[in-house]
Short mmCIF file of C-alpha atoms and ligand atoms in Angstrom, two decimals:
data_model
loop_
_atom_site.label_atom_id
_atom_site.label_comp_id
_atom_site.label_asym_id
_atom_site.label_seq_id
_atom_site.Cartn_x
_atom_site.Cartn_y
_atom_site.Cartn_z
CA MET E 208 -75.67 -1.93 51.08
CA ALA E 209 -73.75 -4.05 48.52
CA ALA E 210 -73.56 -2.87 44.93
CA THR E 211 -75.90 -5.62 43.71
CA ASP E 212 -78.48 -4.74 46.41
CA LEU E 213 -78.29 -1.14 45.32
CA GLU E 214 -78.90 -2.12 41.70
CA ARG E 215 -81.89 -4.29 42.69
CA PHE E 216 -83.24 -1.47 44.84
CA SER E 217 -83.08 1.05 42.01
CA GLN E 218 -84.65 -1.47 39.61
CA ASN E 219 -87.53 -1.99 42.04
CA ALA E 220 -87.98 1.75 42.35
CA GLU E 221 -88.54 1.90 38.62
CA LEU E 222 -91.32 -0.71 38.80
CA GLU E 223 -94.88 0.53 38.35
CA SER E 224 -96.82 1.26 41.54
CA ARG E 225 -99.89 -0.83 42.40
CA ASN E 226 -103.27 0.59 43.33
CA LEU E 227 -104.40 -0.39 46.84
CA PRO E 228 -107.78 0.35 48.41
CA LEU E 229 -107.84 2.03 51.85
CA GLY E 230 -109.73 0.40 54.70
CA GLY E 231 -110.90 3.75 56.11
CA HIS E 232 -110.16 7.50 56.31
CA VAL E 233 -106.42 8.14 56.65
CA GLY E 234 -106.29 11.89 56.29
CA PHE E 235 -103.81 12.69 53.52
CA ASP E 236 -106.70 14.19 51.54
CA SER E 237 -105.95 17.29 53.63
CA LEU E 238 -102.64 17.74 51.82
CA PRO E 239 -103.94 20.48 49.46
CA ASP E 240 -105.32 22.36 52.48
CA GLN E 241 -102.00 21.99 54.27
CA LEU E 242 -100.30 23.43 51.19
CA VAL E 243 -102.71 26.39 51.05
CA SER E 244 -102.31 27.06 54.75
CA LYS E 245 -98.50 26.94 54.46
CA SER E 246 -98.51 29.28 51.45
CA VAL E 247 -100.82 31.73 53.21
CA THR E 248 -98.56 31.82 56.25
CA GLN E 249 -95.52 32.31 54.07
CA GLY E 250 -97.11 35.10 51.98
CA PHE E 251 -96.66 35.73 48.28
CA SER E 252 -94.52 37.96 46.20
CA PHE E 253 -95.48 39.43 42.85
CA ASN E 254 -93.33 41.67 40.73
CA ILE E 255 -94.63 43.83 37.90
CA LEU E 256 -92.47 45.63 35.38
CA CYS E 257 -94.06 48.65 33.69
CA VAL E 258 -92.56 49.58 30.34
CA GLY E 259 -93.93 52.51 28.42
CA GLU E 260 -93.05 56.05 27.50
CA THR E 261 -92.96 58.80 30.11
CA GLY E 262 -96.44 60.02 31.05
CA ILE E 263 -98.30 57.18 29.33
CA GLY E 264 -100.24 56.42 32.54
CA LYS E 265 -98.19 53.66 34.22
CA SER E 266 -98.49 54.93 37.79
CA THR E 267 -102.18 55.80 37.41
CA LEU E 268 -102.94 52.30 36.15
CA MET E 269 -101.01 50.66 39.02
CA ASN E 270 -102.92 52.78 41.52
CA THR E 271 -106.19 51.89 39.82
CA LEU E 272 -105.38 48.17 39.64
CA PHE E 273 -104.50 47.83 43.33
CA ASN E 274 -106.96 50.48 44.49
CA THR E 275 -104.36 52.33 46.48
CA THR E 276 -101.86 55.12 46.05
CA PHE E 277 -98.30 54.01 45.50
CA GLU E 278 -95.45 56.44 46.00
CA THR E 279 -94.77 57.82 42.59
CA GLU E 280 -92.41 60.34 41.23
CA GLU E 281 -93.04 61.93 37.86
CA ALA E 282 -90.19 61.21 35.49
CA SER E 283 -88.53 64.03 33.57
CA HIS E 284 -88.13 63.75 29.83
CA HIS E 285 -84.39 64.36 30.11
CA GLU E 286 -83.02 61.05 31.38
CA GLU E 287 -79.75 60.18 29.62
CA CYS E 288 -80.68 56.51 29.52
CA VAL E 289 -83.41 54.18 30.69
CA ARG E 290 -83.25 53.51 34.44
CA LEU E 291 -85.12 50.83 36.37
CA ARG E 292 -86.79 51.97 39.60
CA PRO E 293 -88.15 49.17 41.79
CA GLN E 294 -90.44 49.92 44.72
CA THR E 295 -91.70 47.24 47.08
CA TYR E 296 -94.92 47.41 49.10
CA SER E 297 -96.61 45.08 51.58
CA LEU E 298 -100.29 44.66 50.84
CA GLN E 299 -102.89 42.62 52.66
CA GLU E 300 -106.27 41.43 51.53
CA SER E 301 -108.25 39.21 53.94
CA ASN E 302 -105.51 37.06 55.46
CA VAL E 303 -103.31 37.02 52.36
CA GLN E 304 -100.05 38.96 52.47
CA LEU E 305 -98.66 40.16 49.17
CA LYS E 306 -95.20 41.62 48.76
CA LEU E 307 -95.67 43.63 45.59
CA THR E 308 -92.79 45.16 43.68
CA VAL E 309 -93.55 47.65 40.94
CA VAL E 310 -90.59 48.33 38.68
CA ASP E 311 -90.77 51.40 36.46
CA ALA E 312 -88.62 51.74 33.34
CA VAL E 313 -87.95 55.44 33.88
CA GLY E 314 -87.09 57.52 30.82
CA PHE E 315 -88.12 54.87 28.30
CA GLY E 316 -88.41 56.38 24.82
CA ASP E 317 -87.01 59.77 25.83
CA GLN E 318 -83.55 59.43 24.32
CA ILE E 319 -82.73 60.64 20.81
CA ASN E 320 -80.80 57.45 20.15
CA LYS E 321 -83.02 54.59 21.29
CA ASP E 322 -80.82 51.74 20.03
CA GLU E 323 -79.90 50.59 23.52
CA SER E 324 -83.18 51.44 25.31
CA TYR E 325 -84.03 47.78 25.86
CA ARG E 326 -80.67 46.87 27.38
CA PRO E 327 -81.11 48.22 30.95
CA ILE E 328 -84.46 46.39 31.10
CA VAL E 329 -82.97 43.09 29.91
CA ASP E 330 -80.03 43.54 32.30
CA TYR E 331 -82.38 44.18 35.22
CA ILE E 332 -84.44 41.05 34.51
CA ASP E 333 -81.26 38.96 34.15
CA ALA E 334 -79.84 40.38 37.37
CA GLN E 335 -82.92 39.19 39.30
CA PHE E 336 -82.54 35.71 37.76
CA GLU E 337 -78.84 35.73 38.64
CA ASN E 338 -79.59 36.65 42.28
CA TYR E 339 -82.01 33.73 42.51
CA LEU E 340 -79.52 31.35 40.87
CA GLN E 341 -76.77 32.44 43.26
CA GLU E 342 -79.10 31.74 46.18
CA GLU E 343 -79.89 28.31 44.73
CA LEU E 344 -76.19 27.50 44.29
CA LYS E 345 -75.31 28.41 47.87
CA ILE E 346 -74.40 25.54 50.16
CA ARG E 347 -76.71 26.96 52.82
CA ARG E 348 -79.73 28.07 50.83
CA SER E 349 -82.61 29.99 52.32
CA LEU E 350 -85.05 30.00 49.44
CA PHE E 351 -87.91 29.69 51.91
CA ASP E 352 -87.63 33.28 53.12
CA TYR E 353 -85.78 34.59 50.07
CA HIS E 354 -87.29 37.78 48.67
CA ASP E 355 -87.91 36.72 45.10
CA THR E 356 -87.44 39.76 42.88
CA ARG E 357 -87.79 37.97 39.54
CA ILE E 358 -90.19 39.82 37.25
CA HIS E 359 -93.45 37.90 36.91
CA VAL E 360 -95.10 40.10 34.33
CA CYS E 361 -94.20 42.98 32.07
CA LEU E 362 -97.07 45.32 31.31
CA TYR E 363 -96.08 46.87 28.01
CA PHE E 364 -97.87 50.21 27.54
CA ILE E 365 -98.59 50.95 23.88
CA THR E 366 -99.24 54.57 22.88
CA PRO E 367 -102.78 54.92 21.47
CA THR E 368 -101.71 56.27 18.08
CA GLY E 369 -104.19 54.20 16.04
CA HIS E 370 -101.40 53.66 13.51
CA SER E 371 -98.96 50.81 14.06
CA LEU E 372 -96.43 49.77 16.66
CA LYS E 373 -93.23 51.78 16.80
CA SER E 374 -90.02 49.93 15.99
CA LEU E 375 -88.88 50.67 19.56
CA ASP E 376 -91.89 48.70 20.85
CA LEU E 377 -91.24 45.76 18.53
CA VAL E 378 -87.52 45.61 19.27
CA THR E 379 -88.03 45.90 23.03
CA MET E 380 -90.78 43.28 23.16
CA LYS E 381 -88.70 40.92 21.00
CA LYS E 382 -85.72 41.29 23.33
CA LEU E 383 -87.90 40.66 26.39
CA ASP E 384 -90.18 37.87 25.22
CA SER E 385 -87.90 34.99 26.22
CA LYS E 386 -87.24 36.50 29.63
CA VAL E 387 -90.59 37.64 30.93
CA ASN E 388 -94.35 37.23 30.47
CA ILE E 389 -95.42 40.19 28.36
CA ILE E 390 -98.97 41.52 28.47
CA PRO E 391 -99.35 44.33 25.94
CA ILE E 392 -101.89 47.02 26.81
CA ILE E 393 -103.11 50.04 24.92
CA ALA E 394 -102.85 52.91 27.38
CA LYS E 395 -105.16 55.93 27.59
CA ALA E 396 -107.72 54.06 25.52
CA ASP E 397 -110.21 56.90 26.07
CA THR E 398 -108.25 58.95 23.54
CA ILE E 399 -109.04 56.66 20.64
CA SER E 400 -112.45 56.02 19.05
CA LYS E 401 -114.16 52.64 19.24
CA SER E 402 -113.80 51.74 15.55
CA GLU E 403 -110.19 52.95 15.45
CA LEU E 404 -109.44 50.92 18.56
CA HIS E 405 -110.80 47.75 16.99
CA LYS E 406 -108.59 48.20 13.89
CA PHE E 407 -105.62 49.20 16.06
CA LYS E 408 -105.89 46.00 18.12
CA ILE E 409 -105.97 43.82 14.98
CA LYS E 410 -103.01 45.69 13.54
CA ILE E 411 -100.95 45.34 16.72
CA MET E 412 -101.60 41.60 16.96
CA GLY E 413 -100.73 41.17 13.28
CA GLU E 414 -97.46 43.03 13.74
CA LEU E 415 -96.54 41.03 16.84
CA VAL E 416 -97.18 37.76 15.00
CA SER E 417 -95.31 38.78 11.84
CA ASN E 418 -92.33 39.89 13.92
CA GLY E 419 -92.33 36.69 15.96
CA VAL E 420 -92.95 38.42 19.29
CA GLN E 421 -94.24 35.92 21.85
CA ILE E 422 -96.64 37.54 24.27
CA TYR E 423 -98.08 35.83 27.33
CA GLN E 424 -101.08 33.64 26.55
CA PHE E 425 -103.55 33.04 29.37
CA PRO E 426 -103.36 29.28 29.99
CA THR E 427 -106.13 27.08 28.69
CA ASP E 428 -104.98 23.77 30.16
CA ASP E 429 -106.78 24.21 33.49
CA GLU E 430 -110.45 23.36 32.93
CA ALA E 431 -111.66 25.78 35.57
CA VAL E 432 -110.32 28.82 33.71
CA ALA E 433 -109.81 27.48 30.18
CA GLU E 434 -112.94 29.07 28.76
CA ILE E 435 -112.52 32.55 30.21
CA ASN E 436 -108.80 32.54 29.38
CA ALA E 437 -109.44 31.51 25.77
CA VAL E 438 -111.98 34.33 25.39
CA MET E 439 -109.59 36.83 26.95
CA ASN E 440 -106.69 35.76 24.73
CA ALA E 441 -108.80 36.95 21.81
CA HIS E 442 -109.21 40.39 23.45
CA LEU E 443 -105.49 41.13 23.64
CA PRO E 444 -104.07 43.74 23.74
CA PHE E 445 -106.33 45.17 26.45
CA ALA E 446 -107.27 48.79 25.95
CA VAL E 447 -107.25 50.36 29.40
CA VAL E 448 -108.12 53.60 31.09
CA GLY E 449 -106.70 54.52 34.46
CA SER E 450 -108.04 56.95 37.01
CA THR E 451 -108.07 57.35 40.74
CA GLU E 452 -110.71 60.07 40.56
CA GLU E 453 -114.20 59.18 41.73
CA VAL E 454 -117.21 60.50 39.86
CA LYS E 455 -120.88 60.15 40.78
CA VAL E 456 -122.75 58.10 38.17
CA GLY E 457 -126.41 57.64 39.06
CA ASN E 458 -126.24 57.31 42.81
CA LYS E 459 -122.90 55.47 42.85
CA LEU E 460 -119.38 56.78 43.14
CA VAL E 461 -117.23 55.13 40.47
CA ARG E 462 -113.66 55.54 39.30
CA ALA E 463 -113.80 57.47 36.08
CA ARG E 464 -112.39 60.24 33.95
CA GLN E 465 -114.73 63.14 33.51
CA TYR E 466 -114.74 65.14 30.30
CA PRO E 467 -116.95 68.05 29.16
CA TRP E 468 -118.80 65.65 26.86
CA GLY E 469 -119.15 62.70 29.23
CA VAL E 470 -117.66 60.30 31.73
CA VAL E 471 -115.36 57.35 30.97
CA GLN E 472 -115.88 54.72 33.63
CA VAL E 473 -112.78 52.66 34.35
CA GLU E 474 -114.71 49.58 35.46
CA ASN E 475 -117.34 49.71 32.73
CA GLU E 476 -116.60 46.98 30.20
CA ASN E 477 -118.32 48.98 27.48
CA HIS E 478 -115.87 51.80 28.04
CA CYS E 479 -112.57 49.92 28.31
CA ASP E 480 -110.85 46.60 29.11
CA PHE E 481 -109.64 47.57 32.59
CA VAL E 482 -111.81 44.93 34.29
CA LYS E 483 -110.57 42.27 31.88
CA LEU E 484 -106.98 43.19 32.67
CA ARG E 485 -107.56 43.12 36.43
CA GLU E 486 -109.40 39.81 36.14
CA MET E 487 -106.69 38.19 34.07
CA LEU E 488 -103.67 39.67 35.82
CA ILE E 489 -104.73 39.49 39.43
CA ARG E 490 -107.81 37.35 39.96
CA VAL E 491 -107.26 34.43 37.57
CA ASN E 492 -103.68 34.12 36.40
CA MET E 493 -101.41 35.63 39.04
CA GLU E 494 -100.20 32.18 40.13
CA ASP E 495 -99.71 31.05 36.53
CA LEU E 496 -97.58 34.15 35.87
CA ARG E 497 -95.45 33.28 38.91
CA GLU E 498 -95.25 29.67 37.78
CA GLN E 499 -94.35 30.49 34.18
CA THR E 500 -91.63 32.82 35.40
CA HIS E 501 -90.06 30.03 37.40
CA SER E 502 -90.60 27.08 35.09
CA ARG E 503 -90.07 28.75 31.73
CA HIS E 504 -88.12 31.99 31.88
CA TYR E 505 -85.93 31.29 34.91
CA GLU E 506 -85.37 27.71 33.76
CA LEU E 507 -84.09 28.98 30.41
CA TYR E 508 -81.78 31.47 32.12
CA ARG E 509 -80.53 28.82 34.54
CA ARG E 510 -79.92 26.27 31.79
CA CYS E 511 -77.96 28.69 29.60
CA LYS E 512 -75.96 29.93 32.58
CA LEU E 513 -75.06 26.44 33.81
CA GLU E 514 -74.16 25.31 30.29
CA GLU E 515 -71.99 28.40 29.97
CA MET E 516 -70.28 27.32 33.19
CA GLY E 517 -69.61 23.90 31.63
CA PHE E 518 -72.29 21.82 33.36
CA GLN E 519 -74.12 19.30 31.23
CA ASP E 520 -76.75 16.68 31.92
CA SER E 521 -75.69 13.10 31.23
CA GLU E 522 -77.37 11.63 28.20
CA GLY E 523 -78.71 8.08 27.79
CA ASP E 524 -76.59 5.54 29.62
CA SER E 525 -73.44 7.62 29.86
CA GLN E 526 -71.88 8.36 33.25
CA PRO E 527 -74.03 10.26 35.76
CA PHE E 528 -73.46 13.96 36.14
CA SER E 529 -70.58 14.70 38.45
CA LEU E 530 -69.80 18.14 39.84
CA GLN E 531 -66.18 17.15 40.51
CA GLU E 532 -65.62 15.97 36.91
CA THR E 533 -67.29 19.04 35.46
CA TYR E 534 -65.12 21.22 37.67
CA GLU E 535 -61.95 19.38 36.61
CA ALA E 536 -62.93 19.53 32.93
CA LYS E 537 -63.71 23.24 33.19
CA ARG E 538 -60.45 23.85 35.03
CA LYS E 539 -58.47 22.00 32.35
CA GLU E 540 -60.27 23.91 29.63
CA PHE E 541 -59.54 27.17 31.42
CA LEU E 542 -55.85 26.34 31.90
CA SER E 543 -55.36 25.30 28.28
CA GLU E 544 -57.15 28.48 27.18
CA LEU E 545 -54.83 30.45 29.44
CA GLN E 546 -51.80 28.68 27.97
CA ARG E 547 -53.03 29.33 24.45
CA LYS E 548 -53.51 33.00 25.26
CA GLU E 549 -50.04 33.19 26.85
CA GLU E 550 -48.46 31.58 23.77
CA GLU E 551 -50.41 33.95 21.53
CA MET E 552 -49.20 36.93 23.51
CA ARG E 553 -45.60 35.69 23.50
CA GLN E 554 -45.76 35.22 19.72
CA MET E 555 -47.26 38.66 19.36
CA PHE E 556 -44.44 40.11 21.46
CA VAL E 557 -41.75 38.34 19.39
CA ASN E 558 -43.34 39.56 16.17
CA LYS E 559 -43.52 43.07 17.54
CA VAL E 560 -39.85 42.99 18.55
CA LYS E 561 -38.91 41.70 15.09
CA GLU E 562 -40.94 44.39 13.44
CA THR E 563 -39.37 47.07 15.60
CA GLU E 564 -35.89 45.69 14.89
CA LEU E 565 -36.52 45.83 11.17
CA GLU E 566 -37.87 49.35 11.47
CA LEU E 567 -34.81 50.41 13.46
CA LYS E 568 -32.44 48.85 10.90
CA GLU E 569 -34.22 50.63 8.08
CA LYS E 570 -33.95 53.90 10.00
CA GLU E 571 -30.23 53.29 10.61
CA ARG E 572 -29.67 52.65 6.90
CA GLU E 573 -31.55 55.83 6.01
CA LEU E 574 -29.49 57.81 8.52
CA HIS E 575 -26.28 56.38 7.17
CA GLU E 576 -27.27 57.33 3.62
CA LYS E 577 -28.15 60.80 4.77
CA PHE E 578 -24.82 61.11 6.55
CA GLU E 579 -22.90 59.99 3.40
CA HIS E 580 -24.82 62.43 1.29
CA LEU E 581 -24.14 65.27 3.72
CA LYS E 582 -20.48 64.30 3.80
CA ARG E 583 -20.27 64.46 0.00
CA VAL E 584 -22.04 67.80 -0.05
CA HIS E 585 -19.68 69.09 2.61
CA GLN E 586 -16.57 67.94 0.71
CA GLU E 587 -17.84 69.54 -2.46
CA GLU E 588 -18.49 72.75 -0.58
CA LYS E 589 -15.01 72.60 0.96
CA ARG E 590 -13.45 72.09 -2.46
CA ARG E 591 -15.37 75.03 -3.87
CA VAL E 592 -14.35 77.25 -0.96
CA GLU E 593 -10.69 76.20 -1.43
CA GLU E 594 -10.85 77.10 -5.11
CA LYS E 595 -12.44 80.43 -4.25
CA ARG E 596 -9.72 81.03 -1.66
CA GLN E 597 -6.98 80.32 -4.23
CA GLU E 598 -8.67 82.60 -6.75
CA LEU E 599 -8.87 85.32 -4.14
CA GLU E 600 -5.23 84.85 -3.18
CA GLU E 601 -4.20 85.10 -6.81
CA GLU E 602 -6.33 88.21 -7.22
CA THR E 603 -4.77 89.68 -4.06
CA SER E 604 -1.22 89.05 -5.25
CA ALA E 605 -2.06 90.43 -8.71
CA PHE E 606 -3.52 93.45 -7.04
CA THR E 607 -0.44 93.87 -4.83
CA ARG E 608 1.80 93.66 -7.90
CA ARG E 609 -0.31 96.19 -9.74
CA LYS E 610 -0.33 98.46 -6.73
CA ALA E 611 3.51 98.28 -6.43
CA ALA E 612 3.86 99.12 -10.12
CA VAL E 613 1.49 102.05 -9.80
CA GLU E 614 3.33 103.30 -6.76
CA ALA E 615 6.66 103.03 -8.61
CA LEU E 616 5.23 104.98 -11.53
CA GLN E 617 3.82 107.59 -9.19
CA SER E 618 7.14 108.09 -7.43
CA GLN E 619 8.93 108.41 -10.77
CA ALA E 620 6.42 111.00 -11.92
CA PHE E 621 6.77 112.90 -8.68
CA HIS E 622 10.49 112.90 -9.01
CA ALA E 623 10.32 114.22 -12.48
CA THR E 624 7.96 117.09 -11.60
CA SER E 625 10.02 118.20 -8.56
CA GLN E 626 13.20 118.56 -10.81
CA GLN E 627 11.55 120.82 -13.46
CA PRO E 628 11.26 124.27 -11.52
CA LEU E 629 14.91 124.05 -10.51
CA ARG E 630 15.96 123.75 -14.13
CA LYS E 631 13.65 126.69 -15.10
CA ASP E 632 15.22 128.89 -12.37
CA LYS E 633 18.68 127.99 -13.64
CA ASP E 634 17.64 128.86 -17.20
CA LYS E 635 16.28 132.26 -16.09
CA LYS E 636 19.53 133.13 -14.27
CA ASN E 637 21.57 132.22 -17.25
P1 GTP L 986 -94.03 58.74 34.44
O1 GTP L 986 -93.93 57.87 35.64
O2 GTP L 986 -93.68 60.17 34.72
O3 GTP L 986 -93.33 58.19 33.25
O4 GTP L 986 -95.58 58.81 34.01
P2 GTP L 986 -96.63 57.65 34.08
O5 GTP L 986 -96.49 56.78 32.90
O6 GTP L 986 -96.59 57.01 35.42
O7 GTP L 986 -98.00 58.45 33.89
P3 GTP L 986 -98.98 58.97 35.03
O8 GTP L 986 -99.74 57.85 35.60
O9 GTP L 986 -98.22 59.86 35.96
O10 GTP L 986 -99.97 59.80 34.13
C1 GTP L 986 -99.57 60.90 33.36
C2 GTP L 986 -100.79 61.72 32.97
O11 GTP L 986 -101.66 60.94 32.18
C3 GTP L 986 -101.61 62.17 34.17
O12 GTP L 986 -102.07 63.46 33.91
C4 GTP L 986 -102.77 61.20 34.20
O13 GTP L 986 -103.94 61.78 34.76
C5 GTP L 986 -102.97 60.91 32.74
N1 GTP L 986 -103.57 59.60 32.53
C6 GTP L 986 -103.29 58.48 33.19
N2 GTP L 986 -104.04 57.46 32.74
C7 GTP L 986 -104.82 57.99 31.77
C8 GTP L 986 -105.83 57.44 30.90
O14 GTP L 986 -106.15 56.27 30.94
N3 GTP L 986 -106.43 58.29 30.00
C9 GTP L 986 -106.06 59.60 29.92
N4 GTP L 986 -106.69 60.34 29.02
N5 GTP L 986 -105.14 60.12 30.71
C10 GTP L 986 -104.53 59.36 31.63
MG1 MG L 987 -95.13 57.09 36.93
#
């Protein structure tokens, strides 16, 4: 096709479509059914992240929600840091297959220093987005049978203190709100009185709003569910009770928690919001949660990641986006950055060498001065020793002279005394 034909073709494509009546039944009205049938054959995946302190009732609630017993392992309170534990199950209801992954944030809130408690959770969510992006970027993609592990919803378990949210809760929710759909729930709601619960809910919502934490809002744009969703949005956060125990109430066995003073029925809307949660999470908005994850949270991750890699959409009538050009531009940018770094390092090395040279010179000068000083001290010492030696020599010769004189005197005296008896003998004889 010539360039002008191509231009005309693309112009025509932009023209508005015309409405045409059909002469009879064609059959494309079965398209939605075909879509449903294809989706059912393919199966669905749904991934839930449970964040809440150890022992708050995460596993019990999951078991209650899906009416089964998942493999669970009690967490210890001595984890050094928060650890994410995903477990995947295959569930079937009627002819619908659900690949459900429940991810537990093990050890959350158990560390003395909780500054970094949110990080492993954020990293886990990002890692699932990254895996999906890598699959998308592959030349041979297999997104059709790809096991999508992106987190569709985060159930954030709030401790039923009746006071206010802990800073750990606010910080964690704030860090997660752009990455995942958060549904806050008040756990173990049977441990808080009705009036306290009402005030607690208002307080929590107030704190979330004033701290700018975006929680998941049940969508109100689909007429079929707009009303119920709008009502349920006003009930957030849901106050839930979990139990897998069955208690006989009247002549029916119901899931409940039995206390000496009465029975708390999990599925009784006067007792707690469990039914509301199940309705909203599973029966009405599961697909919207999956959709939002893909179109909002993953899209944001993907956009930031691609922009980080240097890809940009063309704007207005500028040149169309080209992978080759982006690659070249990024390569050039990388090489010039490398060159800049190399130059910086070379300069740093030269400066270091100069510094060391100066230091060495200074040291040499100091050593030289020290040597001169020692030399002077040594000469002085030598001079003093020489003087001492001369003094000593003079003293020695004076001593020798004195000794010779004394000896001479002594010998004279001896001579004189040895002559005297002879003379006395002579005198006696005479
Ligand atoms: P880890 O996985 O070890 O962090 O605990 P968890 O959050 O999964 O809590 P789990 O479901 O194991 O429950 C801990 C304890 O709380 C158990 O004794 C449950 O019976 C109890 N529990 C669970 N849900 C509720 C609830 O709604 N109300 C009350 N009062 N107790 C509950
Ligand atoms: Mg558990």
